[in-house]
Amino acid sequence: MSTAKKRNTSILGTQEFTGIKITEPANYAAGIPAVKVALQHAFKEMGVVKSLSTLSHMNQKEGFDCPGCAWPDPDKPSKLGEYCENGVKALAEEATNKRVDKEFFARYSVEELSQWSDYQIGKSGRLTEPMVMTPDSVHYKPISWEDAYTLIAKNLQKLDTPDEGVFYTSGRSSNEAAFLYGLFIRAFGTNNMPDCSNMCHESSGVALSETLGIGKGSVKLEDFDKAEVVIVMGQNPGTNHPRMLSALQKCKENGGTVISINPLEEAGLVRFKNPQEVKGVLFSGTALTDLHLQVRINQDVPLLKLIIKKLARLDKERGDVFDHKFLEEYTQGYKELLTDLEKYSEKELLELSGVDEVEINKTVELLASNDKIIVCWAMGLTQHKNGVENIKECVNLLLLKGSLGKPGAGTCPVRGHSNVQGDRTVGIMHHVSPILNESIKKTFGFEPPTKEGLDTVHAIEAMHEGKAKVFIALGGNFLSAASDTQYTAEALQNCDLTVNISTKLNRTHLITGKTALILPTLGRSEMDVKEGTPRFFTVENSMGKVHRSKGLLKPASGNLKSEPEIIGGIADAYFRGEHIVDWKNLSENYELIREKIASVFKGFNDLTDKSKGSGFYLPNNVRDLDFSKLPNQRAQLSICGLPEFQLKENDFLLMTIRSHDQFNTTIYGLDDRYRGIYNERRIVLMNKNDMDKHSLKKLDVINLISLYDQKERKANNFLVIPYNIPEGNLASYFPETNVLVPYNHYADKSHTPISKSVIVQIEKV
């Protein structure tokens, strides 16, 4: 009998420095340098011919959707290509010519691989065949698909209850795969469906649902052309979704104004050199931000309250600043909101925000005289204890101005991954929806479970406590994406079985349960052919538009399967062919899956036909000003409290950030070009005054320490870099600093980790 071997694996990899070089931060984004860097990445991974031919099909009609961010494509894509530098990097990672095969795993044990950096692990190449690691081994070995399905089925069948299974979903999955996955999980008998939304935009979903009746944004891409004011909060478009810069550019060219609110001034919001235009190549490009409000970390609510308070005073004088007709017809809570504002002094709010009052007054004047306003945001607002209230305060501003349901105005949560919103739309959620359950029962004939499932942080807790024993991930790099890296690693290692459906090797493949499976799947850019006929998937972009995605590359291996086929194989093995759903047939027939999606969810009628061309928008009640599902059938103005931090002397607030050579947990390279940091990731950005106070010099080495619930967490060996960041605030890259984020401290209601406001102290090495 095999005995479990304790594997000596590292959760973080090497912590050595790689040779830092520092320059002045850039004062513009994109331009020729972006084109050069993008092509260097592509040519290195794919070769010249393959790169150019593949890029010509990315984000094009009847082509494939970018495997990176979810920013929408224009109806008429550029002849030169509708992609950005980081989209090219994402494609290069997926379509690389490097391979991780059985010889690779025979050569390297998981113990050795875990000592590598995340960058080294990611650069290994594409997975080529199913692999298994047994309890007595530190090496993965090949396993047949059928044996893999049987192994999973046996582990699921021996659970005492379906709630001992955890089924995670990443945002890269298609609508078809996510729908089938959610259907199987419910047929299995649990709602334990944590997903990447739990860790990023869950705060947006909760806030928008409670105030406006839908957990999505309300704007379309063309609204940016018509907007008078665009407020960009808590995000860095130049790195995280660079194609957004084109939309901001159009706004500026049409006379609009851009306001950025962020603790860091990012190059992408200073100036944009569009590489598809002469002025972006030869001249200075387009200045984007008209006003930058350098708010302290998580002091957005005090800032917005101050702006609203000043607007209310102007409205009292002039009577035309707020849209009183809109407020009367569509909202409730206006008087209560004004009464609550009286509790706060402008001086108090100003001091908390840390923003120059002159800049705030300019912002107030702009907002007072315009009503076509878009507010965009990302993780800088959502990943806080009060993340939900951050979003609700943004909604307050838009409701007061009547900036919803009209061209050029509305909410715009910018989703990070290519189909994270679509996954949620087609049923990946741990919450119970009686309407959805009834629709599934009507369409498929079985009773879905009615018990609330586990979200990400509570799934980790359940695995850590031995209450969940099987973990299956449809995509993603769970260990590196989640908070509290050490605790999450222990949780995964407590499982009897961990399964990862993946395209490339990542750290979660190395920190595993007693038995571990890697099931390799097709990438977004690869052909998916069944009996000689190419198949396509559908995805939903950040603005609620569904469209096709069809790959064109020869698969990295002949032993890859599509995500639906893998899910169908697991389901068929588990039910032994004895279930009301014919899982194998359904998993191979994407047209049938789309028919079932249309039967279960409103707005997907004729999905196959409507997804042709540029696709179609799903229903959105905010665009129609229909708030009938909310209390009193009205949009809700909210009373939001101020953020509460109990900072001691020498405490800092740390926010985790991405480098420019990074998308989520995927590390493309070691440069953060726009911030002037090269060949190093173990850095922390600090205000020069704070450095002087703590007797620190440039490139001194420090450790970062967080202390929550009497438990010390430490991130070692970070180089101090003086930077334009508010005093008392720090910034450093994830996943390296995720180890500092406590798993059990998260946003109220949404349970999103507090990754953007972690209380830390520093320790000089």
GROMACS .gro file of N, CA, C and O in nm, residues 594-638:
model
  180
  594ARG      N    1  -2.533   2.546  -2.595
  594ARG     CA    2  -2.586   2.682  -2.612
  594ARG      C    3  -2.739   2.682  -2.610
  594ARG      O    4  -2.801   2.775  -2.558
  595GLU      N    5  -2.800   2.578  -2.665
  595GLU     CA    6  -2.946   2.568  -2.658
  595GLU      C    7  -2.992   2.560  -2.512
  595GLU      O    8  -3.091   2.622  -2.474
  596LYS      N    9  -2.918   2.484  -2.432
  596LYS     CA   10  -2.955   2.469  -2.291
  596LYS      C   11  -2.930   2.600  -2.214
  596LYS      O   12  -3.008   2.635  -2.124
  597ILE      N   13  -2.823   2.670  -2.246
  597ILE     CA   14  -2.799   2.801  -2.183
  597ILE      C   15  -2.917   2.893  -2.210
  597ILE      O   16  -2.968   2.962  -2.120
  598ALA      N   17  -2.963   2.894  -2.336
  598ALA     CA   18  -3.076   2.979  -2.374
  598ALA      C   19  -3.204   2.937  -2.302
  598ALA      O   20  -3.290   3.021  -2.273
  599SER      N   21  -3.217   2.809  -2.272
  599SER     CA   22  -3.336   2.761  -2.201
  599SER      C   23  -3.334   2.802  -2.054
  599SER      O   24  -3.438   2.828  -1.994
  600VAL      N   25  -3.214   2.809  -1.996
  600VAL     CA   26  -3.201   2.836  -1.852
  600VAL      C   27  -3.196   2.985  -1.821
  600VAL      O   28  -3.253   3.030  -1.722
  601PHE      N   29  -3.130   3.064  -1.908
  601PHE     CA   30  -3.107   3.205  -1.877
  601PHE      C   31  -3.176   3.297  -1.978
  601PHE      O   32  -3.172   3.272  -2.099
  602LYS      N   33  -3.235   3.403  -1.927
  602LYS     CA   34  -3.298   3.503  -2.013
  602LYS      C   35  -3.191   3.579  -2.091
  602LYS      O   36  -3.082   3.604  -2.042
  603GLY      N   37  -3.226   3.620  -2.211
  603GLY     CA   38  -3.136   3.702  -2.291
  603GLY      C   39  -3.048   3.625  -2.386
  603GLY      O   40  -2.979   3.684  -2.469
  604PHE      N   41  -3.049   3.491  -2.377
  604PHE     CA   42  -2.963   3.409  -2.462
  604PHE      C   43  -3.041   3.343  -2.576
  604PHE      O   44  -2.992   3.248  -2.636
  605ASN      N   45  -3.160   3.390  -2.605
  605ASN     CA   46  -3.239   3.333  -2.713
  605ASN      C   47  -3.160   3.336  -2.844
  605ASN      O   48  -3.096   3.436  -2.877
  606ASP      N   49  -3.165   3.227  -2.917
  606ASP     CA   50  -3.093   3.217  -3.045
  606ASP      C   51  -2.945   3.250  -3.028
  606ASP      O   52  -2.884   3.319  -3.109
  607LEU      N   53  -2.886   3.198  -2.920
  607LEU     CA   54  -2.746   3.227  -2.889
  607LEU      C   55  -2.653   3.196  -3.006
  607LEU      O   56  -2.564   3.274  -3.039
  608THR      N   57  -2.675   3.085  -3.072
  608THR     CA   58  -2.586   3.045  -3.181
  608THR      C   59  -2.587   3.147  -3.294
  608THR      O   60  -2.484   3.188  -3.344
  609ASP      N   61  -2.706   3.192  -3.333
  609ASP     CA   62  -2.715   3.288  -3.443
  609ASP      C   63  -2.670   3.427  -3.399
  609ASP      O   64  -2.596   3.495  -3.471
  610LYS      N   65  -2.714   3.469  -3.282
  610LYS     CA   66  -2.687   3.607  -3.239
  610LYS      C   67  -2.541   3.631  -3.204
  610LYS      O   68  -2.495   3.744  -3.203
  611SER      N   69  -2.468   3.523  -3.176
  611SER     CA   70  -2.328   3.541  -3.140
  611SER      C   71  -2.239   3.560  -3.263
  611SER      O   72  -2.120   3.583  -3.252
  612LYS      N   73  -2.297   3.550  -3.383
  612LYS     CA   74  -2.220   3.575  -3.505
  612LYS      C   75  -2.183   3.723  -3.514
  612LYS      O   76  -2.244   3.808  -3.450
  613GLY      N   77  -2.087   3.751  -3.597
  613GLY     CA   78  -2.048   3.891  -3.617
  613GLY      C   79  -1.995   3.951  -3.489
  613GLY      O   80  -1.910   3.896  -3.422
  614SER      N   81  -2.050   4.068  -3.453
  614SER     CA   82  -2.000   4.138  -3.335
  614SER      C   83  -2.069   4.094  -3.208
  614SER      O   84  -2.037   4.141  -3.099
  615GLY      N   85  -2.165   4.002  -3.216
  615GLY     CA   86  -2.230   3.950  -3.097
  615GLY      C   87  -2.352   4.031  -3.055
  615GLY      O   88  -2.408   4.107  -3.133
  616PHE      N   89  -2.393   4.015  -2.929
  616PHE     CA   90  -2.515   4.081  -2.881
  616PHE      C   91  -2.501   4.115  -2.733
  616PHE      O   92  -2.425   4.051  -2.660
  617TYR      N   93  -2.575   4.218  -2.692
  617TYR     CA   94  -2.575   4.259  -2.552
  617TYR      C   95  -2.680   4.182  -2.475
  617TYR      O   96  -2.792   4.162  -2.522
  618LEU      N   97  -2.646   4.142  -2.354
  618LEU     CA   98  -2.743   4.081  -2.264
  618LEU      C   99  -2.830   4.190  -2.202
  618LEU      O  100  -2.792   4.308  -2.198
  619PRO      N  101  -2.949   4.154  -2.154
  619PRO     CA  102  -3.037   4.255  -2.092
  619PRO      C  103  -2.968   4.325  -1.977
  619PRO      O  104  -2.890   4.264  -1.902
  620ASN      N  105  -2.997   4.454  -1.963
  620ASN     CA  106  -2.938   4.534  -1.854
  620ASN      C  107  -3.042   4.634  -1.807
  620ASN      O  108  -3.072   4.732  -1.877
  621ASN      N  109  -3.098   4.612  -1.690
  621ASN     CA  110  -3.209   4.695  -1.642
  621ASN      C  111  -3.170   4.840  -1.620
  621ASN      O  112  -3.253   4.931  -1.633
  622VAL      N  113  -3.043   4.864  -1.588
  622VAL     CA  114  -3.000   5.003  -1.562
  622VAL      C  115  -3.006   5.085  -1.689
  622VAL      O  116  -3.044   5.203  -1.687
  623ARG      N  117  -2.968   5.025  -1.800
  623ARG     CA  118  -2.975   5.098  -1.927
  623ARG      C  119  -3.119   5.138  -1.959
  623ARG      O  120  -3.142   5.239  -2.026
  624ASP      N  121  -3.215   5.057  -1.911
  624ASP     CA  122  -3.357   5.087  -1.935
  624ASP      C  123  -3.421   5.164  -1.820
  624ASP      O  124  -3.541   5.190  -1.822
  625LEU      N  125  -3.341   5.198  -1.717
  625LEU     CA  126  -3.392   5.264  -1.596
  625LEU      C  127  -3.509   5.187  -1.536
  625LEU      O  128  -3.609   5.243  -1.493
  626ASP      N  129  -3.491   5.056  -1.532
  626ASP     CA  130  -3.593   4.967  -1.474
  626ASP      C  131  -3.539   4.915  -1.341
  626ASP      O  132  -3.453   4.827  -1.337
  627PHE      N  133  -3.591   4.969  -1.231
  627PHE     CA  134  -3.546   4.929  -1.099
  627PHE      C  135  -3.656   4.854  -1.024
  627PHE      O  136  -3.665   4.859  -0.901
  628SER      N  137  -3.739   4.783  -1.100
  628SER     CA  138  -3.858   4.721  -1.044
  628SER      C  139  -3.829   4.610  -0.943
  628SER      O  140  -3.915   4.577  -0.861
  629LYS      N  141  -3.709   4.553  -0.946
  629LYS     CA  142  -3.676   4.445  -0.853
  629LYS      C  143  -3.619   4.496  -0.720
  629LYS      O  144  -3.591   4.416  -0.631
  630LEU      N  145  -3.603   4.626  -0.708
  630LEU     CA  146  -3.546   4.686  -0.587
  630LEU      C  147  -3.658   4.736  -0.495
  630LEU      O  148  -3.772   4.752  -0.538
  631PRO      N  149  -3.627   4.761  -0.368
  631PRO     CA  150  -3.729   4.812  -0.276
  631PRO      C  151  -3.798   4.937  -0.331
  631PRO      O  152  -3.731   5.029  -0.380
  632ASN      N  153  -3.930   4.935  -0.326
  632ASN     CA  154  -4.011   5.045  -0.379
  632ASN      C  155  -3.986   5.071  -0.527
  632ASN      O  156  -4.016   5.180  -0.578
  633GLN      N  157  -3.927   4.973  -0.595
  633GLN     CA  158  -3.900   4.981  -0.739
  633GLN      C  159  -3.815   5.103  -0.775
  633GLN      O  160  -3.833   5.166  -0.878
  634ARG      N  161  -3.717   5.130  -0.687
  634ARG     CA  162  -3.632   5.247  -0.708
  634ARG      C  163  -3.485   5.213  -0.683
  634ARG      O  164  -3.453   5.127  -0.599
  635ALA      N  165  -3.398   5.283  -0.754
  635ALA     CA  166  -3.256   5.273  -0.726
  635ALA      C  167  -3.229   5.328  -0.587
  635ALA      O  168  -3.295   5.422  -0.541
  636GLN      N  169  -3.128   5.270  -0.521
  636GLN     CA  170  -3.107   5.300  -0.379
  636GLN      C  171  -2.984   5.390  -0.358
  636GLN      O  172  -2.872   5.352  -0.393
  637LEU      N  173  -3.007   5.508  -0.299
  637LEU     CA  174  -2.897   5.588  -0.247
  637LEU      C  175  -2.856   5.528  -0.113
  637LEU      O  176  -2.941   5.482  -0.036
  638SER      N  177  -2.727   5.527  -0.084
  638SER     CA  178  -2.675   5.452   0.030
  638SER      C  179  -2.608   5.542   0.133
  638SER      O  180  -2.543   5.641   0.097
   0.00000   0.00000   0.00000
